[in-house]
mmCIF file of C-alpha atoms in Angstrom:
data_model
loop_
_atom_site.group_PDB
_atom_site.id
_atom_site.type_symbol
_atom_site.label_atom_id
_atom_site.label_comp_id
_atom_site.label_asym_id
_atom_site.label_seq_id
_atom_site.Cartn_x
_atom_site.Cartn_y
_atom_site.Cartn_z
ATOM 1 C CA UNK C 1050 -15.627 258.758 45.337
ATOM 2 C CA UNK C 1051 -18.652 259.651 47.512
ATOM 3 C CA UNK C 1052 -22.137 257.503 46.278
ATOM 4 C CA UNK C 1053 -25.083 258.913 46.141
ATOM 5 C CA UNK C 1054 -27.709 258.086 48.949
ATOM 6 C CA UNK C 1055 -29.623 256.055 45.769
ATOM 7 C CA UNK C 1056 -26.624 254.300 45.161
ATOM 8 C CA UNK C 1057 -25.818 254.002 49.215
ATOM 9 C CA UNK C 1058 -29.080 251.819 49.261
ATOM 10 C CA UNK C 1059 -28.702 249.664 46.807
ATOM 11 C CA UNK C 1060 -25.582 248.183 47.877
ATOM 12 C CA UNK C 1061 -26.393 247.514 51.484
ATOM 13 C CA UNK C 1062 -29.843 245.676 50.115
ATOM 14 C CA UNK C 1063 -26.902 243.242 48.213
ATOM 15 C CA UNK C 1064 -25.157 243.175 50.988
ATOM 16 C CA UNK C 1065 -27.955 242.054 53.271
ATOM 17 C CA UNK C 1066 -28.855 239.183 50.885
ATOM 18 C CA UNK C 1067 -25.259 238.147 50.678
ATOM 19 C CA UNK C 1068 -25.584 237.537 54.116
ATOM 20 C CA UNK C 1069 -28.586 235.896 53.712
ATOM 21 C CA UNK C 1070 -28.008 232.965 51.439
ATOM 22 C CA UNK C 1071 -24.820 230.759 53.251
ATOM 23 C CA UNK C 1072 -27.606 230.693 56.337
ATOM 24 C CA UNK C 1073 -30.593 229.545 54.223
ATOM 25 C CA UNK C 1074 -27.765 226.861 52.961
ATOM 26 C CA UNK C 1075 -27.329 225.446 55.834
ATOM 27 C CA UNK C 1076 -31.063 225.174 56.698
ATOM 28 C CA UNK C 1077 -32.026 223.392 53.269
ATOM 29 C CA UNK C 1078 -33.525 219.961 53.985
ATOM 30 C CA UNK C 1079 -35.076 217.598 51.522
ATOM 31 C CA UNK C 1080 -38.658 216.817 52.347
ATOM 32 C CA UNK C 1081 -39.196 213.848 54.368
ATOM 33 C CA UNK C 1082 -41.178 211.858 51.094
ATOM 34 C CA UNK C 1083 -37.682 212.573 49.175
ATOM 35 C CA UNK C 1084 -35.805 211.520 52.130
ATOM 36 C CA UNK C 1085 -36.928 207.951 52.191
ATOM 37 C CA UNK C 1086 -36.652 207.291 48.976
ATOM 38 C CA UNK C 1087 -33.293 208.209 48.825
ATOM 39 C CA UNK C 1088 -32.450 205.942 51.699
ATOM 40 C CA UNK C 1089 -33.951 203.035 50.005
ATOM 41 C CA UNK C 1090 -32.418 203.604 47.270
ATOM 42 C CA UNK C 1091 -29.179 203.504 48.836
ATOM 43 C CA UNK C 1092 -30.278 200.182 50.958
ATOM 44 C CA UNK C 1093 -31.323 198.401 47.815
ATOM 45 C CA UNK C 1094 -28.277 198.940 45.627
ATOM 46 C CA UNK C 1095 -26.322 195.244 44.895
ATOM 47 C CA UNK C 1096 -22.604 194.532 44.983
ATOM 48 C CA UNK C 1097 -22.024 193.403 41.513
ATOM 49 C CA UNK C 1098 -18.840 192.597 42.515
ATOM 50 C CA UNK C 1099 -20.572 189.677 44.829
ATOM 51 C CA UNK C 1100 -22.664 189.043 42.000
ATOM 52 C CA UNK C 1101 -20.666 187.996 39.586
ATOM 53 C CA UNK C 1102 -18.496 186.150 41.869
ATOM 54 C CA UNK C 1103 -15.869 183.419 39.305
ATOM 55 C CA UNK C 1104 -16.602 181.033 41.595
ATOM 56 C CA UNK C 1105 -20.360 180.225 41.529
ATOM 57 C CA UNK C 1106 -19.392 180.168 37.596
ATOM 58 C CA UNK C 1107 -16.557 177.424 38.502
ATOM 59 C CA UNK C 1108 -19.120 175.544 40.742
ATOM 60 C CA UNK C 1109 -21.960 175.429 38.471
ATOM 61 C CA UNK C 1110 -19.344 173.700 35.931
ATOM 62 C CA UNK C 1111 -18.359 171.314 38.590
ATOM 63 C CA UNK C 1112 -21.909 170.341 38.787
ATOM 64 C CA UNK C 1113 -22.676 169.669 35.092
ATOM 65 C CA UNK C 1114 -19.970 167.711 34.962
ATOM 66 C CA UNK C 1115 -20.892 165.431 37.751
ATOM 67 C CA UNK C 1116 -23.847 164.545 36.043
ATOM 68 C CA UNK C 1117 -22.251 163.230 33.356
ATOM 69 C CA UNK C 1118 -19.550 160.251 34.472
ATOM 70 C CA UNK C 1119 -19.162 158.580 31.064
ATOM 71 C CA UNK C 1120 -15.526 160.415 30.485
ATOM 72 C CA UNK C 1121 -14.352 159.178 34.183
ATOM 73 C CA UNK C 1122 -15.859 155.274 34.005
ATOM 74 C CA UNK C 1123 -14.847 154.359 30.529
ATOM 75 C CA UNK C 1124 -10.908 155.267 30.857
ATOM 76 C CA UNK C 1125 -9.364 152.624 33.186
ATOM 77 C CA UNK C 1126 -8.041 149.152 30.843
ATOM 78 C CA UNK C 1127 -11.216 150.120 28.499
ATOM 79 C CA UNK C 1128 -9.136 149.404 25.315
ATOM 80 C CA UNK C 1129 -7.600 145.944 26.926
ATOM 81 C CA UNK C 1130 -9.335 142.456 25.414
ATOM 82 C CA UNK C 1131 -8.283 141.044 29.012
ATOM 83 C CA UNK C 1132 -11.979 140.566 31.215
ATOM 84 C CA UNK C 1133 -10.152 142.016 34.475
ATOM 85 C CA UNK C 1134 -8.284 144.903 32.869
ATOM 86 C CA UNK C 1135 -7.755 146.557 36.146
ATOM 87 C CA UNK C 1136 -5.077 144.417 36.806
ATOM 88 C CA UNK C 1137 -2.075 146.497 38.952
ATOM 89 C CA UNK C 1138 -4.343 149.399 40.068
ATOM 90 C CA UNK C 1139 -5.039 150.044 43.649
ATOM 91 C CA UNK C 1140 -8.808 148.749 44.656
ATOM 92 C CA UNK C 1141 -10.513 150.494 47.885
ATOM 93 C CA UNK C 1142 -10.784 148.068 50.838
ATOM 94 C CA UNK C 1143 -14.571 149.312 51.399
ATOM 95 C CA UNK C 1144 -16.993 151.162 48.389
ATOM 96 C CA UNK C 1145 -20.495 151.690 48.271
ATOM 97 C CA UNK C 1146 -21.760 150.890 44.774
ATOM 98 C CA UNK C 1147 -25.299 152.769 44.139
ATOM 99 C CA UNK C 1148 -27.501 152.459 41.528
ATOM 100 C CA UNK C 1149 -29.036 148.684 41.492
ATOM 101 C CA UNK C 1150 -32.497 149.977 41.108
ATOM 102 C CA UNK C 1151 -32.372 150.739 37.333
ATOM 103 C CA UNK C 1152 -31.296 147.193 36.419
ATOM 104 C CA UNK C 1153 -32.927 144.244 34.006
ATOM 105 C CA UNK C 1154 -32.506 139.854 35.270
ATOM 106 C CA UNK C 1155 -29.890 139.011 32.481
ATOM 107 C CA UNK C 1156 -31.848 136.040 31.841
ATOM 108 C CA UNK C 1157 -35.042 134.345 33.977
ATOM 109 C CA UNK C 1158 -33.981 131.147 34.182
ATOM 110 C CA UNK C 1159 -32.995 129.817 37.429
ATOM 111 C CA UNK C 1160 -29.267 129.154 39.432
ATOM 112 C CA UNK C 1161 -28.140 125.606 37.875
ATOM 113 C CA UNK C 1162 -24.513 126.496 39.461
ATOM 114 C CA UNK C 1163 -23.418 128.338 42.093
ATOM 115 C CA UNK C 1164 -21.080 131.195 42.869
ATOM 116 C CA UNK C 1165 -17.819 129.730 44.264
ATOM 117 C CA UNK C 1166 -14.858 126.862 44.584
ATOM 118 C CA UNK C 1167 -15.373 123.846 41.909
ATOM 119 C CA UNK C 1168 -13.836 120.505 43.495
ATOM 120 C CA UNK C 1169 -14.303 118.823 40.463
ATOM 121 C CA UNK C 1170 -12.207 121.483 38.278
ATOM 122 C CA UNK C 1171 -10.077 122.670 41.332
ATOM 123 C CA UNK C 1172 -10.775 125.996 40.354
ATOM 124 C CA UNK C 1173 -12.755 129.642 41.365
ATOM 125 C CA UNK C 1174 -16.313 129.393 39.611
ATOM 126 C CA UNK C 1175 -16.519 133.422 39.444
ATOM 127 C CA UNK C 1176 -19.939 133.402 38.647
ATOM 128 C CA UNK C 1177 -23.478 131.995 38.239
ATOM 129 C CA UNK C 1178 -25.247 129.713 35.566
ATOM 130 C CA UNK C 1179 -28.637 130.792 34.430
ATOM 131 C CA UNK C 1180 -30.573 127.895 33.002
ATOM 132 C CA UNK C 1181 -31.717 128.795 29.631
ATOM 133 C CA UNK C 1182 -32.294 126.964 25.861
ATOM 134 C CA UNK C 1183 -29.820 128.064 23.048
ATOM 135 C CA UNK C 1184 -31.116 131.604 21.032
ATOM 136 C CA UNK C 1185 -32.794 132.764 24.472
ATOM 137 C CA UNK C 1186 -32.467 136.142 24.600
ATOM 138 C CA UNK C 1187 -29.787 137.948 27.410
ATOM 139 C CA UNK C 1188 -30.062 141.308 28.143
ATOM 140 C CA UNK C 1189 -27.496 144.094 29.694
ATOM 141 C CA UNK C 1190 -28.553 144.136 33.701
ATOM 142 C CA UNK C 1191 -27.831 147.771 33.735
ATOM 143 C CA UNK C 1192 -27.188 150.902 31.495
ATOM 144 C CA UNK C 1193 -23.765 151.446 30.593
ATOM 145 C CA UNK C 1194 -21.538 150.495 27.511
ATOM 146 C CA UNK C 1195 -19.655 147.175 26.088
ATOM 147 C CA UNK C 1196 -16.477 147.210 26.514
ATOM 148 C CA UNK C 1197 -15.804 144.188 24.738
ATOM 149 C CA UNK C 1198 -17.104 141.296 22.859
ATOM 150 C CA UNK C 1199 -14.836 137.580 22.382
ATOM 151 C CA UNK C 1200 -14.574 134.469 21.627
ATOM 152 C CA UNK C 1201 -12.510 132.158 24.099
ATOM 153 C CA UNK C 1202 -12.476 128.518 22.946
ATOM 154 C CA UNK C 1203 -11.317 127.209 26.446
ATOM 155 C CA UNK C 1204 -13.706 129.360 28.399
ATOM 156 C CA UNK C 1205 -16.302 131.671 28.096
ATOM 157 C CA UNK C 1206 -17.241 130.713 24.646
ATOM 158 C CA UNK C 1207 -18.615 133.832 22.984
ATOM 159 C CA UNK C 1208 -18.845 136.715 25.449
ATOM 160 C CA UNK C 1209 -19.713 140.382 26.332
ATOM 161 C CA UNK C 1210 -18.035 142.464 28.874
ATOM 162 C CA UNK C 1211 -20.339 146.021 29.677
ATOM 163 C CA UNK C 1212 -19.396 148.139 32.091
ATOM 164 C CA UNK C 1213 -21.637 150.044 33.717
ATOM 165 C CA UNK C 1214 -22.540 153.584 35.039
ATOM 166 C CA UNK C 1215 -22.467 152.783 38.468
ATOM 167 C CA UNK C 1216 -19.265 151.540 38.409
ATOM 168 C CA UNK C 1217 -19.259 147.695 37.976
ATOM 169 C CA UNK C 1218 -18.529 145.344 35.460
ATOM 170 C CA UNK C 1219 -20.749 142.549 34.407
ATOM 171 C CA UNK C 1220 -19.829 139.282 31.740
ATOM 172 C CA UNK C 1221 -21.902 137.256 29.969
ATOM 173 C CA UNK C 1222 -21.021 134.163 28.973
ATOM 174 C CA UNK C 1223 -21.154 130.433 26.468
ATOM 175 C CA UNK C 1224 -23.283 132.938 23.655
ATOM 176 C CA UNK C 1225 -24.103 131.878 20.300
ATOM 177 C CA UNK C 1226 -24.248 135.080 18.662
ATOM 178 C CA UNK C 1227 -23.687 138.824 19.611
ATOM 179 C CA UNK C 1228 -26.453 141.819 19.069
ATOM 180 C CA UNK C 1229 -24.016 144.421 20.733
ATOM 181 C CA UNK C 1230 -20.753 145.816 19.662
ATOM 182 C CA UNK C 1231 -17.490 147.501 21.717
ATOM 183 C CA UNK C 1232 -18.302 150.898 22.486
ATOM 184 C CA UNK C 1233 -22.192 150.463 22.141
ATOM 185 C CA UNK C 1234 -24.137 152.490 24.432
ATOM 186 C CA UNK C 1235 -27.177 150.267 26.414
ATOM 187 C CA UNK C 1236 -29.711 150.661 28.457
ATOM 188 C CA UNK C 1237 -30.492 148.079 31.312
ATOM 189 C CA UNK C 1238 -33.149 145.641 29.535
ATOM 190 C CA UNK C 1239 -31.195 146.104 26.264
ATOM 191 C CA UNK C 1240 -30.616 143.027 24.113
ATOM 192 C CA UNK C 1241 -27.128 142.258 23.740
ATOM 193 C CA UNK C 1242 -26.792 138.399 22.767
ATOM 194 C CA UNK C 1243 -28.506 135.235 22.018
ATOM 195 C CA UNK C 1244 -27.526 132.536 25.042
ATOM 196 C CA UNK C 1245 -25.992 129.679 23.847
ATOM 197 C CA UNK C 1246 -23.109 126.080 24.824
ATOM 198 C CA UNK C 1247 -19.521 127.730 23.678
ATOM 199 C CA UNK C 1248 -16.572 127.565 24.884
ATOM 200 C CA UNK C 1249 -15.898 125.280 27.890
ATOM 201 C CA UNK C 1250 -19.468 124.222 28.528
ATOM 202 C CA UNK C 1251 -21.442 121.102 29.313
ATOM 203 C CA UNK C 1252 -24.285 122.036 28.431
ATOM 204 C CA UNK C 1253 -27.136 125.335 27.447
ATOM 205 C CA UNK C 1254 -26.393 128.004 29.724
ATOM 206 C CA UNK C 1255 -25.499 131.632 31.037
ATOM 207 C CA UNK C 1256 -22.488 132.106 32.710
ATOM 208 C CA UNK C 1257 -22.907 135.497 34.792
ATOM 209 C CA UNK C 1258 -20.460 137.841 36.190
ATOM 210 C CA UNK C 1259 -20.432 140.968 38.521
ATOM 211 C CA UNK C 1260 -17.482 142.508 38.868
ATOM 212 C CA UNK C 1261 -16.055 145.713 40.845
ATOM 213 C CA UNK C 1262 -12.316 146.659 39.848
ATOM 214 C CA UNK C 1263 -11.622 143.015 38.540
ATOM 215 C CA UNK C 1264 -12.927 141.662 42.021
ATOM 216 C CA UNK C 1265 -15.387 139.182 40.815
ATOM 217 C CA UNK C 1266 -18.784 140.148 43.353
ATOM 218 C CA UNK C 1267 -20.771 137.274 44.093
ATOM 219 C CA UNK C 1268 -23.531 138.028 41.895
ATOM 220 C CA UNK C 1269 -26.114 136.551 44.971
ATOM 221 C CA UNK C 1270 -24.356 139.453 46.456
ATOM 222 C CA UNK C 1271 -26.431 141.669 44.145
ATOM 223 C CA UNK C 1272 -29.533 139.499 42.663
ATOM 224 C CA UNK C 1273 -32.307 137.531 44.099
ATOM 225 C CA UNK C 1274 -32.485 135.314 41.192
ATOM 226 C CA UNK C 1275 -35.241 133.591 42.833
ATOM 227 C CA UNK C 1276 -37.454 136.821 42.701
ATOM 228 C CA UNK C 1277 -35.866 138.088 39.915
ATOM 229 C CA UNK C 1278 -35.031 141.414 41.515
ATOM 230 C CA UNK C 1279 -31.810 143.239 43.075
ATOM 231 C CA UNK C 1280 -32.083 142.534 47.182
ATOM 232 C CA UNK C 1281 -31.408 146.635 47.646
ATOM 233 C CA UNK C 1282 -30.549 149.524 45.760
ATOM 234 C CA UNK C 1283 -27.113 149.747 46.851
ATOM 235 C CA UNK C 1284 -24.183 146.836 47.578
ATOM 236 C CA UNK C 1285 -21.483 147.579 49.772
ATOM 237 C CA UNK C 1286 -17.967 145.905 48.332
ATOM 238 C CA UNK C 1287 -15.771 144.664 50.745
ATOM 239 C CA UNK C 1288 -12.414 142.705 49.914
ATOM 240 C CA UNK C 1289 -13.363 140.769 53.215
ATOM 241 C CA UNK C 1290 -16.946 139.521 51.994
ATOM 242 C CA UNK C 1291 -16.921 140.236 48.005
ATOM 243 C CA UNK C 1292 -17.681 136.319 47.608
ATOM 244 C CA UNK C 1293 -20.606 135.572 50.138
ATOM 245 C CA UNK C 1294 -24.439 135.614 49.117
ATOM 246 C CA UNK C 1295 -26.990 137.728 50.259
ATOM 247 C CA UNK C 1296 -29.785 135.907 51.527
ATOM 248 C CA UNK C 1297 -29.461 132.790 49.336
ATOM 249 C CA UNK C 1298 -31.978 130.302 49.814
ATOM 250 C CA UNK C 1299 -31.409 126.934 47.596
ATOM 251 C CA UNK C 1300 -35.102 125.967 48.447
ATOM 252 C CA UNK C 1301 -36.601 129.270 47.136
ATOM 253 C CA UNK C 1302 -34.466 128.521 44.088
ATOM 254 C CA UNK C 1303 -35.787 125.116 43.639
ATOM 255 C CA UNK C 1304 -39.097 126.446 43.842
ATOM 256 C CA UNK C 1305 -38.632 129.599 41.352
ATOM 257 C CA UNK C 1306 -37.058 125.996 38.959
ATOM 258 C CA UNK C 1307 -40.262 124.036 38.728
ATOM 259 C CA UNK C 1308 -42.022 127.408 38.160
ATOM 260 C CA UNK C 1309 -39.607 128.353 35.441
ATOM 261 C CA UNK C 1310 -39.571 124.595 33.582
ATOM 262 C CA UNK C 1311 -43.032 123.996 33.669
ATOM 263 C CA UNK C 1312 -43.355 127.536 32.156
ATOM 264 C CA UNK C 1313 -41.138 126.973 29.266
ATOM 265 C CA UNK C 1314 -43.049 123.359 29.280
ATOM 266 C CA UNK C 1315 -46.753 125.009 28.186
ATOM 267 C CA UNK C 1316 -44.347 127.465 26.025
ATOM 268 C CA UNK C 1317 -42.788 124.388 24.004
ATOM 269 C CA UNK C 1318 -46.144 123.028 23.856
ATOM 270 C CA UNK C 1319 -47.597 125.516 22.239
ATOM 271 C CA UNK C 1320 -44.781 125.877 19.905
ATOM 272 C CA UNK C 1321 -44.861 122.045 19.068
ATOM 273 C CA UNK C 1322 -48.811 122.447 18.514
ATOM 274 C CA UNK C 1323 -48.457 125.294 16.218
ATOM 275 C CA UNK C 1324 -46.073 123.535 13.664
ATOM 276 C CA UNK C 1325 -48.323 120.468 13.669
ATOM 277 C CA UNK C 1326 -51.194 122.266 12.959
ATOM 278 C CA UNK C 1327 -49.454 124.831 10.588
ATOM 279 C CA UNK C 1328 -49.961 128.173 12.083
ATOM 280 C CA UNK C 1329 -47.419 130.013 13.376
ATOM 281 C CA UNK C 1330 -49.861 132.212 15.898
ATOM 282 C CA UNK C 1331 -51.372 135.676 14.934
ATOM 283 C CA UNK C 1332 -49.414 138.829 14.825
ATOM 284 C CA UNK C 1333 -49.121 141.215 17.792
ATOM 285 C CA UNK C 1334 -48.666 144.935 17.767
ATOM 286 C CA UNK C 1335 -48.005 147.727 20.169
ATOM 287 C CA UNK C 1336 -48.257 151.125 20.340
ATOM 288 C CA UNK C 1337 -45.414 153.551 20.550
ATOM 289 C CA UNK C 1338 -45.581 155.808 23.631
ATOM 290 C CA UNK C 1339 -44.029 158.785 24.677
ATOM 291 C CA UNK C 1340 -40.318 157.999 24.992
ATOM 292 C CA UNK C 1341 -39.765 154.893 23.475
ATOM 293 C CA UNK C 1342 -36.960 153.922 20.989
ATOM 294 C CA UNK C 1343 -36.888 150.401 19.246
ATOM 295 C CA UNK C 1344 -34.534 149.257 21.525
ATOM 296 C CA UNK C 1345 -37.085 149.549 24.731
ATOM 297 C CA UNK C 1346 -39.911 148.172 22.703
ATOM 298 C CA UNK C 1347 -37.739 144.967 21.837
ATOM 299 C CA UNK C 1348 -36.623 144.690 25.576
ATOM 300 C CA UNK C 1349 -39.875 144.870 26.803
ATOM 301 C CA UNK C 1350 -41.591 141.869 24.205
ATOM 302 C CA UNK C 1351 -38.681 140.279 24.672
ATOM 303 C CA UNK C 1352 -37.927 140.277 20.819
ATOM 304 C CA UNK C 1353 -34.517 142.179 18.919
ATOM 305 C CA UNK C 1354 -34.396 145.482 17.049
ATOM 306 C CA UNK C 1355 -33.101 143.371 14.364
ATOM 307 C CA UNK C 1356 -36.394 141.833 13.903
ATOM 308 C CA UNK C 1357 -38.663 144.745 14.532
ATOM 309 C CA UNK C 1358 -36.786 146.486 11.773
ATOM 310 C CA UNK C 1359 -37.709 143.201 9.510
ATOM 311 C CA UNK C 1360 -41.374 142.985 10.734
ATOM 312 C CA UNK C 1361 -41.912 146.510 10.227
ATOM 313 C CA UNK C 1362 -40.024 147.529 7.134
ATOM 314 C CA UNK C 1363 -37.439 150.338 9.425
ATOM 315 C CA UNK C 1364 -33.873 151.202 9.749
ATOM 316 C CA UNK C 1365 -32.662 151.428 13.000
ATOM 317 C CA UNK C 1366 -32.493 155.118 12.779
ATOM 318 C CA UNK C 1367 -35.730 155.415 11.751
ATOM 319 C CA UNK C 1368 -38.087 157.735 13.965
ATOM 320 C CA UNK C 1369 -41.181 156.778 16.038
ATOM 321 C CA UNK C 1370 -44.179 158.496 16.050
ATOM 322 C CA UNK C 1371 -46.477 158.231 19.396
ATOM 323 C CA UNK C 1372 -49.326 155.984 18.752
ATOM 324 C CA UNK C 1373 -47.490 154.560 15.755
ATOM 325 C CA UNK C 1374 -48.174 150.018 15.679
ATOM 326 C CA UNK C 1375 -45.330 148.191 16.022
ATOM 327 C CA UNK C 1376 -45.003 144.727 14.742
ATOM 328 C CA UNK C 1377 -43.775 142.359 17.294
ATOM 329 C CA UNK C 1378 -44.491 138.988 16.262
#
């Protein structure tokens, strides 16, 4: 078939653009603006993989749950009526025990008895006596949750066992009436009994217990009862030293005594002088601030919820309103 020269054209125009086009392919470049976007783009883009990694999931749950040691503390002997229930478990030779700076004195009176060996009873006295007068108030010497409440004709009396959140155990003992219950939740300052003479006791008193594992601390270990105040923020327990006193001084305690009687003195002066005359003292009130609960405002006037809830006509699940008066007195 011969093509006409019209025809002829034609196809070797096609033929010349056919050509054409796989060279202007391989010319083609984006223009430079384009370019860098593009490589950004690229550079920016985030391995979700990395992202979502299991693991920070897994640690952020380790975390929470560190915060919260209730469900660790409150399982060893918690359901025995025994005071050391840890009897049989392994105790570490050497522990640091943090936490002493939220704490509350049990009771301001002043050492009448000692930490240590009685000659006179031949026997371990595992704690200290607070001076104090029968319905004084004693409060839990840091936050935690009672583990038990007993009476003990031969010893303690009537007495609470709390342990706390940083790991310790205190007792209280020779009450005359509870305010606490097991398994109540308190807060260091909280009023948990009224101090009393029962059990084996010659006389009004508070006998005081610190206790790490069963290993009954030294409490001069922990307290300056003479300042009223914990001597650090932290007590290292040591099977070796457990029962020596930190910085005891028996003259500084003598002193903090007359301070302490002749306070209670004016107190039971005043009281005397107010029956005589017949008046029982005005009223006092405070104001609710931000945060408080009936349990801090009774710790702090040195009263019971019990009675604020009398005074002031609540339940003890009644809510506070900020700036709302309190009756204290």
């Amino acid at each position: 078939m011969t093509l006409s020269p019209k025809l002829k054209l034609t196809a070797a125009a096609l033929m010349t653009v056919f050509a054409i086009i796989p060279a202007a392919a391989q010319k083609y470049r984006l223009p430079g603006q384009h370019t860098e976007q593009t490589q950004n783009l690229l550079a920016n883009q985030v391995n979700v993989g990395r992202t979502l990694s299991v693991d920070h999931t897994i640690d952020y749950l380790n975390y929470a749950e560190e915060q919260e040691p209730e469900g660790d503390i409150y399982d060893a002997g918690w359901n025995s009526d025994r005071v050391n229930c840890y009897a049989g478990l392994a105790v570490p030779d050497r522990v640091v025990i943090t936490g002493l700076d939220n704490y509350c004195m049990p009771h301001p009176g002043y050492v009448t008895s000692p930490y240590g060996y009685r000659k006179r009873f031949r026997r371990m006295h595992k704690g200290v006596d607070l001076k104090l007068n029968v319905g004084d108030t004693i409060r839990a010497a840091f936050d935690g949750r009672v583990r038990l409440t007993k009476y003990e004709a031969r010893g303690y009396g009537k007495y609470v066992v709390v342990r706390h959140t940083n790991d310790l155990e205190t007792v209280y003992g020779h009450l005359s009436r509870f305010l606490v219950e097991p398994g109540t939740y308190v807060k260091a300052g909280t009023p948990i009994a009224l101090g009393g003479n029962t059990g084996r006791s010659t006389g009004p008193h508070l006998h005081f217990e610190t206790r790490y594992m069963g290993y009954a601390i030294n409490p001069m270990a922990i307290f300056d009862f003479a300042n009223q105040t914990t001597h650090t923020d932290t007590y290292t327990f040591d099977k070796r030293t457990y029962t020596k006193a930190r910085n005891y001084s028996p003259a500084a305690n003598a002193e903090y005594a007359k301070a302490y009687n002749s306070s209670n003195s004016a107190k039971a002066a005043h009281r005397s002088s107010s029956k005589a005359t017949g008046k029982s003292g005005r009223g006092k009130s405070v104001k609710v601030r931000k945060g408080d609960t009936l349990s801090q405002i009774a710790a702090r006037n040195g009263t019971t919820v019990k009675k604020l809830c009398r005074l002031n006509g609540l339940k003890t699940t009644s809510k506070l309103q900020i700036g709302q008066n309190i009756k204290v007195k």
